[in-house]
Amino acid sequence: MTDVVIIGGGPGGYEAALVAKQLGGQVTLVERRGLGGSAVLTDVVPSKTLIAAAEVMTRIRNAEEVGLRLGAGDHQLADSVTVDLGKVNARIRSLAQAQSTDIEERLLGEDIRIVNGTGRLDGAQRVIATTADGEETIGADIVLLATGAHPRELSTAKPDGERIFTWTQIYDLDEVPDHLVIVGSGVTGAEFASAYQALGVQVTLVSSRHQVLPGQDDDAARVIQQVFEDSGMTVINGARAIAAERRGDGVVVRLADGREVVGSHCLMAVGAIPNTAGLGLAEAGVQVTDSGHIVVDRVSRTTARGVYAAGDCTGVNALASVAAMQGRIAMWHTLGDSVAPLDLRTVSANVFTSPEIAVVGCSQTDIDTGVVRGLSMMLPLRGNARAKMQALKDGFVKIFCLPTTGIIVGGVVVAPSASELIHPLSLAVRNKLTVDQLAETFTVYPSLTGSLAEAARRLHGHSSEQVITY
Ligand SMILES: Cc1cc2nc3c(=O)[nH]c(=O)nc-3n(C[C@H](O)[C@H](O)[C@H](O)COP(=O)(O)OP(=O)(O)OC[C@H]3O[C@@H](n4cnc5c(N)ncnc54)[C@H](O)[C@@H]3O)c2cc1C
């Protein structure tokens, strides 16, 4: 039997543990906090549960647009709904804990040994786990490092968990903040800004770039920036926050240009640092980058024989789905199952703002810069019958395909539930379907997916390489 030792019980680690067990490995998983990792306990599950509450508020706020009122008078539905943040956050914490327990029970049910402690390498074939009872040395034929990452902190903006928060601490809030200043307009900052704004909080979003969501599809980010501004959020673009400190009952965020932003609370969302310090990597021959990420190839091998790595500690693409796939690939590879190397061109990802942004495959930038020689078709949702019925105004679908063959190589959906709507495009990209195949597939009428088929239809027969934007 192959002894597999995994350090870290997030999606990268626990999914790998299940595959290793399925393939006959003897599996030990060392986890210092709780199964499910940051994904379940502090990052994905809590943030998406908060967003689920915000989505309900958004629907209530939009009720009037479709003709709904509370009672007979002029009273607006949204005015009668108040947010009990203590209750929202208690639900979030308990849901995350329950999910963690579910995962733990699943692993124990599969006879996977769980060691509650902090692991580190002692060479490439041994792991030392520091537990409440002392140190345990565990021999390993194969080691998987899946230790994740933690929020980056600025020395001049130390989170105190009372007024200045990281995204892991914000669920301790019991009362709705009067004015939340969010530093960082990447995916995490934008998602929290969208959620808190929907919950009725005054939000100021400080972004160091010209537009929120740098690195995302430019058209999509523009839609979100506009939606944010229309909702009354203050977005300060092109401003670098250099410090955040408590002042009286509130916080003040200082910007590099000398301005100050005053609020009641502050959320710092300025990136993540891989959990790779103190893991004994150098001694074991595991190479890391300057940023501290573990270097891996497309089957998750590190530079040390028998040592694999998966997830945020590798910096490949900080998504739970990618972490899980890297972990599975590592086990398929090492335990002799058939394996295809990780293909980042097929990854679908979502920004859970309102509306959401979902993407798959190549990007508009790839097309515009010629990295991919392709066509692009963008169709606003405002022409879609279902969108009109649902009073959806913002959003679009976009498809990228190769000229001549029409093979779909990517796409973007900006819509409520874009995370669900992207799937036909993900299937198309993964299976190299053509725009004609997508266009010829029935969609329900009326439906938002009808716009995907329509965009595909408009790409039919376009063999030139011009970019088409409708
Ligand atoms: C706010 C937020 C929202 C997000 N939302 C999404 C989303 O909607 N969808 C999505 O796909 N991704 C999302 N992500 C990204 C996602 O959380 C990560 O990509 C994912 O958690 C990575 O999984 P992982 O297994 O690499 O690490 P983690 O989930 O971080 O798990 C690593 C585990 O290793 C443990 N550990 C670390 N060091 C040691 C050690 N030495 N010994 C023992 N245990 C150790 C940690 O305690 C932790 O439990 C979000 C991230 C953030 C910050």
Short mmCIF file of C-alpha atoms and ligand atoms in Angstrom, two decimals:
data_model
loop_
_atom_site.label_atom_id
_atom_site.label_comp_id
_atom_site.label_asym_id
_atom_site.label_seq_id
_atom_site.Cartn_x
_atom_site.Cartn_y
_atom_site.Cartn_z
CA MET A 1 0.00 0.00 0.00
CA THR A 2 1.18 3.51 -0.75
CA ASP A 3 1.37 5.78 2.30
CA VAL A 4 -0.04 9.17 1.35
CA VAL A 5 0.29 12.06 3.79
CA ILE A 6 -1.57 15.28 3.07
CA ILE A 7 -0.92 18.55 4.89
CA GLY A 8 -3.98 20.78 4.78
CA GLY A 9 -7.66 19.83 4.77
CA GLY A 10 -9.10 22.43 2.36
CA PRO A 11 -10.47 21.46 -1.09
CA GLY A 12 -6.94 20.78 -2.36
CA GLY A 13 -6.29 18.37 0.50
CA TYR A 14 -9.59 16.66 1.24
CA GLU A 15 -10.53 15.99 -2.37
CA ALA A 16 -7.10 14.46 -2.91
CA ALA A 17 -7.56 12.33 0.22
CA LEU A 18 -10.78 10.86 -1.19
CA VAL A 19 -9.16 10.03 -4.53
CA ALA A 20 -6.08 8.54 -2.85
CA LYS A 21 -8.30 6.32 -0.75
CA GLN A 22 -10.35 5.29 -3.78
CA LEU A 23 -7.13 4.23 -5.52
CA GLY A 24 -6.01 2.09 -2.60
CA GLY A 25 -3.71 4.47 -0.73
CA GLN A 26 -3.24 4.51 3.03
CA VAL A 27 -4.14 8.13 3.73
CA THR A 28 -3.28 10.45 6.63
CA LEU A 29 -4.42 14.06 6.54
CA VAL A 30 -2.89 16.64 8.88
CA GLU A 31 -5.06 19.71 9.50
CA ARG A 32 -4.49 22.37 12.13
CA ARG A 33 -7.89 24.10 12.21
CA GLY A 34 -10.83 22.29 10.65
CA LEU A 35 -11.78 20.16 7.64
CA GLY A 36 -12.85 22.09 4.58
CA GLY A 37 -10.04 24.58 5.18
CA SER A 38 -10.34 28.28 4.63
CA ALA A 39 -12.66 27.56 1.71
CA VAL A 40 -15.32 26.23 4.06
CA LEU A 41 -14.56 27.97 7.34
CA THR A 42 -13.62 31.53 6.38
CA ASP A 43 -13.67 32.17 2.63
CA VAL A 44 -16.04 30.60 0.10
CA VAL A 45 -18.85 29.24 2.24
CA PRO A 46 -19.17 32.24 4.59
CA SER A 47 -18.92 34.85 1.83
CA LYS A 48 -21.42 33.09 -0.42
CA THR A 49 -23.82 32.62 2.49
CA LEU A 50 -23.62 36.34 3.23
CA ILE A 51 -24.22 37.00 -0.45
CA ALA A 52 -27.27 34.69 -0.38
CA ALA A 53 -28.80 37.02 2.25
CA ALA A 54 -27.86 40.06 0.17
CA GLU A 55 -29.51 38.52 -2.90
CA VAL A 56 -32.81 38.24 -1.05
CA MET A 57 -32.54 41.95 -0.15
CA THR A 58 -31.81 42.83 -3.76
CA ARG A 59 -34.91 40.99 -4.91
CA ILE A 60 -36.99 42.73 -2.26
CA ARG A 61 -35.56 46.10 -3.30
CA ASN A 62 -36.45 45.38 -6.92
CA ALA A 63 -39.96 44.26 -6.03
CA GLU A 64 -41.49 47.61 -6.86
CA GLU A 65 -40.15 47.45 -10.41
CA VAL A 66 -42.42 44.48 -11.11
CA GLY A 67 -45.39 46.09 -9.39
CA LEU A 68 -45.21 44.71 -5.85
CA ARG A 69 -45.95 46.81 -2.78
CA LEU A 70 -46.47 46.12 0.89
CA GLY A 71 -50.02 47.00 1.93
CA ALA A 72 -52.14 49.58 0.22
CA GLY A 73 -50.11 52.73 0.77
CA ASP A 74 -46.88 54.04 -0.71
CA HIS A 75 -44.80 51.99 1.64
CA GLN A 76 -41.88 50.32 -0.14
CA LEU A 77 -41.22 46.68 0.60
CA ALA A 78 -37.51 47.24 1.19
CA ASP A 79 -38.19 49.86 3.86
CA SER A 80 -39.94 47.30 6.02
CA VAL A 81 -37.08 44.80 5.96
CA THR A 82 -34.26 45.28 8.43
CA VAL A 83 -31.07 43.28 8.58
CA ASP A 84 -30.28 41.40 11.78
CA LEU A 85 -26.57 41.06 11.06
CA GLY A 86 -25.95 39.11 14.26
CA LYS A 87 -28.41 36.49 13.02
CA VAL A 88 -27.10 36.55 9.46
CA ASN A 89 -23.56 35.99 10.75
CA ALA A 90 -24.59 33.34 13.26
CA ARG A 91 -26.23 31.43 10.39
CA ILE A 92 -23.06 31.84 8.32
CA ARG A 93 -20.82 30.52 11.08
CA SER A 94 -23.05 27.58 11.86
CA LEU A 95 -23.45 26.67 8.18
CA ALA A 96 -19.67 26.75 7.70
CA GLN A 97 -19.11 24.62 10.79
CA ALA A 98 -21.76 22.11 9.68
CA GLN A 99 -20.16 21.85 6.26
CA SER A 100 -16.77 21.25 7.89
CA THR A 101 -18.25 18.52 10.07
CA ASP A 102 -19.88 16.88 7.02
CA ILE A 103 -16.52 16.73 5.28
CA GLU A 104 -14.79 15.35 8.35
CA GLU A 105 -17.43 12.63 8.71
CA ARG A 106 -17.11 11.73 5.04
CA LEU A 107 -13.33 11.33 5.37
CA LEU A 108 -13.59 9.33 8.58
CA GLY A 109 -16.23 7.17 6.91
CA GLU A 110 -13.71 6.41 4.16
CA ASP A 111 -11.17 5.33 6.77
CA ILE A 112 -8.92 8.31 6.21
CA ARG A 113 -6.83 9.11 9.28
CA ILE A 114 -7.13 12.71 10.41
CA VAL A 115 -4.42 14.20 12.59
CA ASN A 116 -5.37 17.46 14.29
CA GLY A 117 -2.14 19.37 14.23
CA THR A 118 0.37 21.41 12.28
CA GLY A 119 2.40 19.52 9.72
CA ARG A 120 5.80 20.14 8.22
CA LEU A 121 8.15 18.18 6.02
CA ASP A 122 11.14 16.40 7.46
CA GLY A 123 12.76 15.65 4.14
CA ALA A 124 10.66 14.45 1.23
CA GLN A 125 9.42 11.23 2.81
CA ARG A 126 8.48 12.21 6.32
CA VAL A 127 6.00 14.59 7.88
CA ILE A 128 6.16 15.82 11.44
CA ALA A 129 2.80 16.75 12.95
CA THR A 130 2.75 18.92 16.05
CA THR A 131 -0.41 18.09 17.96
CA ALA A 132 -1.79 18.89 21.40
CA ASP A 133 -0.11 15.68 22.57
CA GLY A 134 3.32 16.47 21.17
CA GLU A 135 5.07 15.56 17.94
CA GLU A 136 4.24 12.64 15.68
CA THR A 137 6.46 11.51 12.85
CA ILE A 138 4.59 10.04 9.89
CA GLY A 139 6.38 8.14 7.14
CA ALA A 140 5.19 8.85 3.61
CA ASP A 141 5.70 7.44 0.14
CA ILE A 142 3.88 10.48 -1.21
CA VAL A 143 3.25 13.88 0.37
CA LEU A 144 0.71 16.42 -0.83
CA LEU A 145 1.08 20.00 0.40
CA ALA A 146 -2.27 21.82 0.35
CA THR A 147 -1.77 24.46 2.99
CA GLY A 148 -3.68 27.32 1.35
CA ALA A 149 -3.14 31.02 2.05
CA HIS A 150 -4.08 33.72 4.56
CA PRO A 151 -5.08 37.39 4.18
CA ARG A 152 -2.28 39.83 3.52
CA GLU A 153 -2.02 42.51 6.19
CA LEU A 154 -0.41 45.94 5.96
CA SER A 155 1.71 46.90 8.96
CA THR A 156 0.00 50.29 8.80
CA ALA A 157 -3.51 48.84 8.80
CA LYS A 158 -3.50 46.14 11.44
CA PRO A 159 -6.85 44.33 11.67
CA ASP A 160 -8.20 44.36 15.23
CA GLY A 161 -11.39 42.38 14.61
CA GLU A 162 -13.48 45.22 16.03
CA ARG A 163 -13.27 48.09 13.57
CA ILE A 164 -10.62 46.95 11.11
CA PHE A 165 -11.23 43.49 9.67
CA THR A 166 -9.83 40.90 7.33
CA TRP A 167 -12.38 38.83 5.41
CA THR A 168 -11.95 36.03 7.97
CA GLN A 169 -12.99 38.26 10.90
CA ILE A 170 -15.92 40.16 9.46
CA TYR A 171 -18.47 37.49 10.42
CA ASP A 172 -18.02 38.46 14.08
CA LEU A 173 -19.94 41.69 13.42
CA ASP A 174 -23.21 41.77 15.36
CA GLU A 175 -24.47 45.13 14.23
CA VAL A 176 -24.81 46.59 10.78
CA PRO A 177 -21.93 49.03 10.19
CA ASP A 178 -22.93 52.66 9.62
CA HIS A 179 -20.31 53.11 6.96
CA LEU A 180 -18.05 50.31 5.75
CA VAL A 181 -14.86 51.31 3.96
CA ILE A 182 -13.52 48.46 1.86
CA VAL A 183 -9.91 48.63 0.76
CA GLY A 184 -9.25 46.61 -2.37
CA SER A 185 -11.53 46.22 -5.38
CA GLY A 186 -10.41 42.78 -6.52
CA VAL A 187 -12.88 39.90 -6.43
CA THR A 188 -13.04 39.71 -2.62
CA GLY A 189 -13.40 43.46 -2.10
CA ALA A 190 -16.01 43.78 -4.84
CA GLU A 191 -18.06 40.84 -3.56
CA PHE A 192 -18.20 42.24 -0.03
CA ALA A 193 -18.95 45.73 -1.34
CA SER A 194 -21.83 44.38 -3.40
CA ALA A 195 -23.23 42.32 -0.52
CA TYR A 196 -23.03 45.03 2.16
CA GLN A 197 -24.43 47.67 -0.17
CA ALA A 198 -27.38 45.36 -0.90
CA LEU A 199 -27.89 44.89 2.85
CA GLY A 200 -28.35 48.63 3.14
CA VAL A 201 -24.92 49.59 4.47
CA GLN A 202 -23.24 52.75 3.27
CA VAL A 203 -20.16 51.44 1.47
CA THR A 204 -17.06 53.21 0.21
CA LEU A 205 -14.83 51.09 -2.01
CA VAL A 206 -11.21 52.16 -2.37
CA SER A 207 -9.67 50.88 -5.59
CA SER A 208 -6.09 51.41 -6.68
CA ARG A 209 -7.01 50.99 -10.36
CA HIS A 210 -9.06 53.04 -12.82
CA GLN A 211 -11.99 50.66 -12.46
CA VAL A 212 -13.13 48.00 -10.00
CA LEU A 213 -12.28 44.34 -10.59
CA PRO A 214 -8.90 44.72 -12.32
CA GLY A 215 -7.99 41.66 -14.33
CA GLN A 216 -11.62 40.76 -15.05
CA ASP A 217 -13.29 41.23 -18.41
CA ASP A 218 -13.21 44.99 -18.96
CA ASP A 219 -16.81 45.25 -20.19
CA ALA A 220 -18.01 43.21 -17.23
CA ALA A 221 -16.06 45.30 -14.74
CA ARG A 222 -17.53 48.45 -16.30
CA VAL A 223 -21.05 47.11 -15.74
CA ILE A 224 -20.28 46.38 -12.09
CA GLN A 225 -18.66 49.79 -11.56
CA GLN A 226 -21.79 51.43 -12.97
CA VAL A 227 -24.14 49.26 -10.89
CA PHE A 228 -22.13 50.10 -7.77
CA GLU A 229 -22.32 53.82 -8.47
CA ASP A 230 -26.01 53.70 -9.37
CA SER A 231 -26.74 51.96 -6.09
CA GLY A 232 -25.24 54.88 -4.18
CA MET A 233 -21.91 53.28 -3.34
CA THR A 234 -18.92 55.60 -3.29
CA VAL A 235 -16.16 54.15 -5.46
CA ILE A 236 -12.81 55.89 -5.19
CA ASN A 237 -10.73 54.78 -8.16
CA GLY A 238 -7.01 55.29 -8.69
CA ALA A 239 -6.42 55.66 -4.97
CA ARG A 240 -3.89 53.64 -2.99
CA ALA A 241 -4.69 53.15 0.67
CA ILE A 242 -1.53 53.36 2.76
CA ALA A 243 -2.94 53.07 6.26
CA ALA A 244 -6.08 52.40 8.27
CA GLU A 245 -6.38 53.28 11.92
CA ARG A 246 -9.02 53.70 14.57
CA ARG A 247 -10.16 57.20 15.34
CA GLY A 248 -12.72 57.63 18.09
CA ASP A 249 -15.65 55.36 17.37
CA GLY A 250 -14.67 54.81 13.78
CA VAL A 251 -11.82 54.30 11.37
CA VAL A 252 -9.89 56.50 9.02
CA VAL A 253 -8.26 55.17 5.87
CA ARG A 254 -5.40 57.28 4.61
CA LEU A 255 -4.73 57.43 0.87
CA ALA A 256 -1.34 57.94 -0.78
CA ASP A 257 -2.48 61.29 -2.23
CA GLY A 258 -3.14 62.66 1.27
CA ARG A 259 -6.90 62.20 1.31
CA GLU A 260 -8.65 60.54 4.23
CA VAL A 261 -11.73 58.34 4.09
CA VAL A 262 -13.65 58.20 7.33
CA GLY A 263 -16.00 55.33 8.13
CA SER A 264 -17.31 53.31 11.04
CA HIS A 265 -15.58 50.07 10.02
CA CYS A 266 -12.97 48.98 7.51
CA LEU A 267 -12.48 45.73 5.63
CA MET A 268 -9.01 45.14 4.25
CA ALA A 269 -9.08 42.98 1.10
CA VAL A 270 -5.58 43.41 -0.23
CA GLY A 271 -4.61 39.94 -1.32
CA ALA A 272 -3.37 36.72 0.20
CA ILE A 273 -0.05 35.19 1.29
CA PRO A 274 0.62 31.46 0.77
CA ASN A 275 0.97 29.33 3.93
CA THR A 276 4.38 28.00 3.05
CA ALA A 277 6.63 29.41 5.79
CA GLY A 278 7.97 26.87 8.28
CA LEU A 279 6.99 23.85 6.15
CA GLY A 280 10.59 22.61 5.73
CA LEU A 281 10.36 23.11 1.97
CA ALA A 282 13.93 24.18 1.16
CA GLU A 283 15.42 21.31 3.17
CA ALA A 284 13.20 18.85 1.29
CA GLY A 285 14.16 20.31 -2.09
CA VAL A 286 10.79 21.95 -2.78
CA GLN A 287 11.29 25.14 -4.78
CA VAL A 288 9.20 28.23 -4.07
CA THR A 289 8.79 31.47 -6.02
CA ASP A 290 9.74 34.92 -4.68
CA SER A 291 6.14 35.32 -3.51
CA GLY A 292 6.43 32.12 -1.47
CA HIS A 293 4.26 29.96 -3.74
CA ILE A 294 5.27 26.35 -4.34
CA VAL A 295 6.40 25.66 -7.90
CA VAL A 296 4.36 22.86 -9.49
CA ASP A 297 3.91 21.41 -12.94
CA ARG A 298 0.56 20.59 -14.55
CA VAL A 299 0.26 17.28 -12.70
CA SER A 300 0.97 19.02 -9.37
CA ARG A 301 4.55 17.72 -8.93
CA THR A 302 6.92 19.96 -6.98
CA THR A 303 10.67 19.93 -7.54
CA ALA A 304 11.10 17.24 -4.85
CA ARG A 305 10.45 13.64 -5.89
CA GLY A 306 7.29 12.28 -4.30
CA VAL A 307 6.14 15.68 -3.05
CA TYR A 308 3.08 17.19 -4.72
CA ALA A 309 1.28 20.47 -4.02
CA ALA A 310 -2.21 21.77 -4.74
CA GLY A 311 -4.32 24.86 -4.24
CA ASP A 312 -3.62 28.38 -3.08
CA CYS A 313 -0.15 27.49 -1.79
CA THR A 314 0.84 27.01 -5.46
CA GLY A 315 -0.63 30.29 -6.72
CA VAL A 316 -1.77 28.61 -9.94
CA ASN A 317 -5.33 29.99 -9.82
CA ALA A 318 -6.74 30.76 -6.39
CA LEU A 319 -10.07 28.96 -6.71
CA ALA A 320 -11.50 26.14 -4.65
CA SER A 321 -12.39 24.26 -7.82
CA VAL A 322 -8.83 24.50 -9.13
CA ALA A 323 -7.38 23.48 -5.75
CA ALA A 324 -9.61 20.40 -5.72
CA MET A 325 -8.67 19.48 -9.28
CA GLN A 326 -4.94 19.93 -8.63
CA GLY A 327 -5.26 17.67 -5.59
CA ARG A 328 -7.14 14.98 -7.52
CA ILE A 329 -4.68 15.18 -10.43
CA ALA A 330 -1.78 14.70 -8.00
CA MET A 331 -3.31 11.49 -6.70
CA TRP A 332 -4.37 10.19 -10.12
CA HIS A 333 -0.82 10.81 -11.30
CA THR A 334 1.04 9.31 -8.40
CA LEU A 335 -1.27 6.33 -7.85
CA GLY A 336 -1.25 5.32 -11.49
CA ASP A 337 -4.72 6.27 -12.67
CA SER A 338 -5.28 7.87 -16.07
CA VAL A 339 -4.69 11.60 -15.79
CA ALA A 340 -4.89 14.68 -17.99
CA PRO A 341 -2.68 17.60 -16.94
CA LEU A 342 -4.44 20.66 -15.51
CA ASP A 343 -5.81 22.78 -18.33
CA LEU A 344 -6.42 26.34 -17.11
CA ARG A 345 -8.14 27.23 -20.39
CA THR A 346 -11.17 25.22 -19.32
CA VAL A 347 -11.57 26.70 -15.82
CA SER A 348 -14.82 28.54 -15.17
CA ALA A 349 -14.86 31.19 -12.46
CA ASN A 350 -17.41 33.54 -11.01
CA VAL A 351 -17.46 36.90 -9.26
CA PHE A 352 -20.47 36.86 -6.92
CA THR A 353 -21.40 40.52 -7.24
CA SER A 354 -24.91 41.59 -8.20
CA PRO A 355 -25.08 40.92 -11.14
CA GLU A 356 -22.53 38.12 -11.17
CA ILE A 357 -19.67 37.82 -13.65
CA ALA A 358 -18.87 34.32 -14.88
CA VAL A 359 -16.03 33.56 -17.25
CA VAL A 360 -14.55 30.54 -18.95
CA GLY A 361 -11.68 29.95 -21.31
CA CYS A 362 -9.81 32.68 -23.11
CA SER A 363 -10.46 36.34 -22.38
CA GLN A 364 -11.28 39.44 -24.40
CA THR A 365 -7.70 40.56 -23.76
CA ASP A 366 -6.42 37.32 -25.34
CA ILE A 367 -8.48 38.12 -28.44
CA ASP A 368 -7.59 41.82 -28.53
CA THR A 369 -3.86 41.21 -28.14
CA GLY A 370 -3.82 38.36 -30.63
CA VAL A 371 -2.81 35.70 -28.09
CA VAL A 372 -5.85 33.88 -29.41
CA ARG A 373 -6.89 34.59 -33.01
CA GLY A 374 -10.60 34.65 -32.55
CA LEU A 375 -13.95 36.36 -32.89
CA SER A 376 -15.98 37.91 -30.15
CA MET A 377 -19.72 38.48 -29.96
CA MET A 378 -21.31 40.43 -27.14
CA LEU A 379 -25.07 40.59 -26.65
CA PRO A 380 -26.63 42.79 -23.98
CA LEU A 381 -29.34 41.08 -21.93
CA ARG A 382 -31.69 44.03 -22.17
CA GLY A 383 -33.01 42.62 -25.46
CA ASN A 384 -33.82 39.25 -23.92
CA ALA A 385 -37.53 38.64 -23.24
CA ARG A 386 -36.98 36.85 -19.92
CA ALA A 387 -34.64 39.60 -18.75
CA LYS A 388 -37.35 42.17 -19.50
CA MET A 389 -39.93 40.17 -17.55
CA GLN A 390 -37.57 39.97 -14.61
CA ALA A 391 -36.72 43.68 -14.90
CA LEU A 392 -33.04 42.91 -15.47
CA LYS A 393 -31.27 45.83 -17.05
CA ASP A 394 -27.58 45.21 -16.57
CA GLY A 395 -25.65 42.40 -18.09
CA PHE A 396 -24.60 40.66 -21.26
CA VAL A 397 -23.33 37.44 -22.74
CA LYS A 398 -20.17 37.22 -24.76
CA ILE A 399 -18.79 34.32 -26.76
CA PHE A 400 -15.30 33.90 -28.20
CA CYS A 401 -14.77 31.45 -31.05
CA LEU A 402 -12.08 30.55 -33.54
CA PRO A 403 -12.48 31.82 -37.10
CA THR A 404 -13.35 29.29 -39.81
CA THR A 405 -14.08 26.35 -37.48
CA GLY A 406 -16.29 28.33 -35.09
CA ILE A 407 -14.94 26.35 -32.12
CA ILE A 408 -15.90 28.08 -28.87
CA VAL A 409 -12.82 29.01 -26.85
CA GLY A 410 -14.28 31.19 -24.13
CA GLY A 411 -17.09 33.34 -22.89
CA VAL A 412 -18.39 35.78 -20.32
CA VAL A 413 -21.82 36.05 -18.74
CA VAL A 414 -22.84 39.05 -16.66
CA ALA A 415 -26.22 38.33 -15.10
CA PRO A 416 -27.88 37.23 -11.90
CA SER A 417 -26.92 33.55 -11.51
CA ALA A 418 -24.20 33.88 -14.16
CA SER A 419 -22.46 31.12 -12.19
CA GLU A 420 -25.19 28.77 -13.41
CA LEU A 421 -25.55 30.24 -16.91
CA ILE A 422 -21.87 29.81 -17.77
CA HIS A 423 -22.14 26.02 -17.79
CA PRO A 424 -23.18 25.60 -21.46
CA LEU A 425 -20.11 27.63 -22.43
CA SER A 426 -17.90 25.60 -20.09
CA LEU A 427 -19.17 22.41 -21.72
CA ALA A 428 -18.55 23.93 -25.13
CA VAL A 429 -14.99 25.01 -24.28
CA ARG A 430 -14.10 21.70 -22.63
CA ASN A 431 -15.48 19.67 -25.53
CA LYS A 432 -14.49 22.01 -28.37
CA LEU A 433 -18.09 22.50 -29.50
CA THR A 434 -18.76 25.00 -32.25
CA VAL A 435 -21.00 28.06 -32.28
CA ASP A 436 -23.27 26.20 -34.70
CA GLN A 437 -23.64 23.29 -32.28
CA LEU A 438 -24.52 25.71 -29.49
CA ALA A 439 -26.91 27.65 -31.72
CA GLU A 440 -28.67 24.48 -32.87
CA THR A 441 -29.26 23.28 -29.31
CA PHE A 442 -32.75 24.03 -28.01
CA THR A 443 -33.01 26.59 -25.26
CA VAL A 444 -36.15 27.19 -23.26
CA TYR A 445 -38.23 30.17 -24.34
CA PRO A 446 -38.14 32.54 -22.61
CA SER A 447 -34.78 32.10 -20.89
CA LEU A 448 -31.51 33.93 -20.40
CA THR A 449 -29.70 31.01 -22.03
CA GLY A 450 -31.58 32.01 -25.17
CA SER A 451 -29.10 34.88 -25.41
CA LEU A 452 -26.20 32.42 -25.46
CA ALA A 453 -27.76 30.59 -28.41
CA GLU A 454 -28.51 33.92 -30.09
CA ALA A 455 -24.91 35.14 -29.70
CA ALA A 456 -23.73 31.81 -31.13
CA ARG A 457 -26.15 32.20 -34.08
CA ARG A 458 -24.74 35.64 -34.83
CA LEU A 459 -21.27 34.16 -35.03
CA HIS A 460 -22.37 31.66 -37.68
CA GLY A 461 -20.41 31.96 -40.87
CA HIS A 462 -18.14 34.75 -39.66
CA SER A 463 -14.82 33.50 -40.90
CA SER A 464 -12.98 36.80 -40.80
CA GLU A 465 -11.06 37.75 -37.68
CA GLN A 466 -12.80 41.00 -37.05
CA VAL A 467 -14.20 41.54 -33.59
CA ILE A 468 -17.96 41.81 -33.65
CA THR A 469 -19.66 43.64 -30.85
CA TYR A 470 -23.37 44.09 -30.97
C1 LIG B 1 -13.43 35.82 0.57
C2 LIG B 1 -13.09 34.73 -0.40
C3 LIG B 1 -14.09 34.17 -1.17
C4 LIG B 1 -13.79 33.14 -2.05
N1 LIG B 1 -14.79 32.64 -2.83
C5 LIG B 1 -14.52 31.65 -3.71
C6 LIG B 1 -15.54 31.11 -4.51
O1 LIG B 1 -16.68 31.55 -4.46
N2 LIG B 1 -15.24 30.09 -5.35
C7 LIG B 1 -13.97 29.57 -5.43
O2 LIG B 1 -13.74 28.64 -6.20
N3 LIG B 1 -12.97 30.07 -4.68
C8 LIG B 1 -13.21 31.09 -3.82
N4 LIG B 1 -12.21 31.60 -3.04
C9 LIG B 1 -10.87 30.98 -3.12
C10 LIG B 1 -10.82 29.71 -2.26
O3 LIG B 1 -11.16 30.03 -0.93
C11 LIG B 1 -9.44 29.11 -2.28
O4 LIG B 1 -8.99 28.99 -3.60
C12 LIG B 1 -9.45 27.73 -1.63
O5 LIG B 1 -9.74 27.84 -0.27
C13 LIG B 1 -8.11 27.04 -1.80
O6 LIG B 1 -8.16 25.77 -1.23
P1 LIG B 1 -6.86 25.14 -0.58
O7 LIG B 1 -7.19 23.71 -0.29
O8 LIG B 1 -5.68 25.43 -1.40
O9 LIG B 1 -6.62 25.96 0.77
P2 LIG B 1 -7.52 26.29 2.03
O10 LIG B 1 -8.95 26.20 1.76
O11 LIG B 1 -6.95 27.57 2.51
O12 LIG B 1 -7.14 25.15 3.06
C14 LIG B 1 -5.83 25.00 3.54
C15 LIG B 1 -5.88 24.31 4.87
O13 LIG B 1 -4.57 23.99 5.26
C16 LIG B 1 -4.45 24.15 6.65
N5 LIG B 1 -3.02 24.32 6.97
C17 LIG B 1 -2.19 25.30 6.55
N6 LIG B 1 -0.95 25.06 6.97
C18 LIG B 1 -1.00 23.90 7.67
C19 LIG B 1 -0.03 23.14 8.34
N7 LIG B 1 1.25 23.50 8.35
N8 LIG B 1 -0.43 22.02 8.96
C20 LIG B 1 -1.74 21.63 8.96
N9 LIG B 1 -2.68 22.31 8.32
C21 LIG B 1 -2.32 23.43 7.68
C22 LIG B 1 -5.27 25.38 6.95
O14 LIG B 1 -5.68 25.38 8.31
C23 LIG B 1 -6.44 25.19 6.00
O15 LIG B 1 -7.48 24.50 6.64
C24 LIG B 1 -12.47 32.65 -2.17
C25 LIG B 1 -11.46 33.22 -1.40
C26 LIG B 1 -11.77 34.26 -0.53
C27 LIG B 1 -10.66 34.88 0.27
#
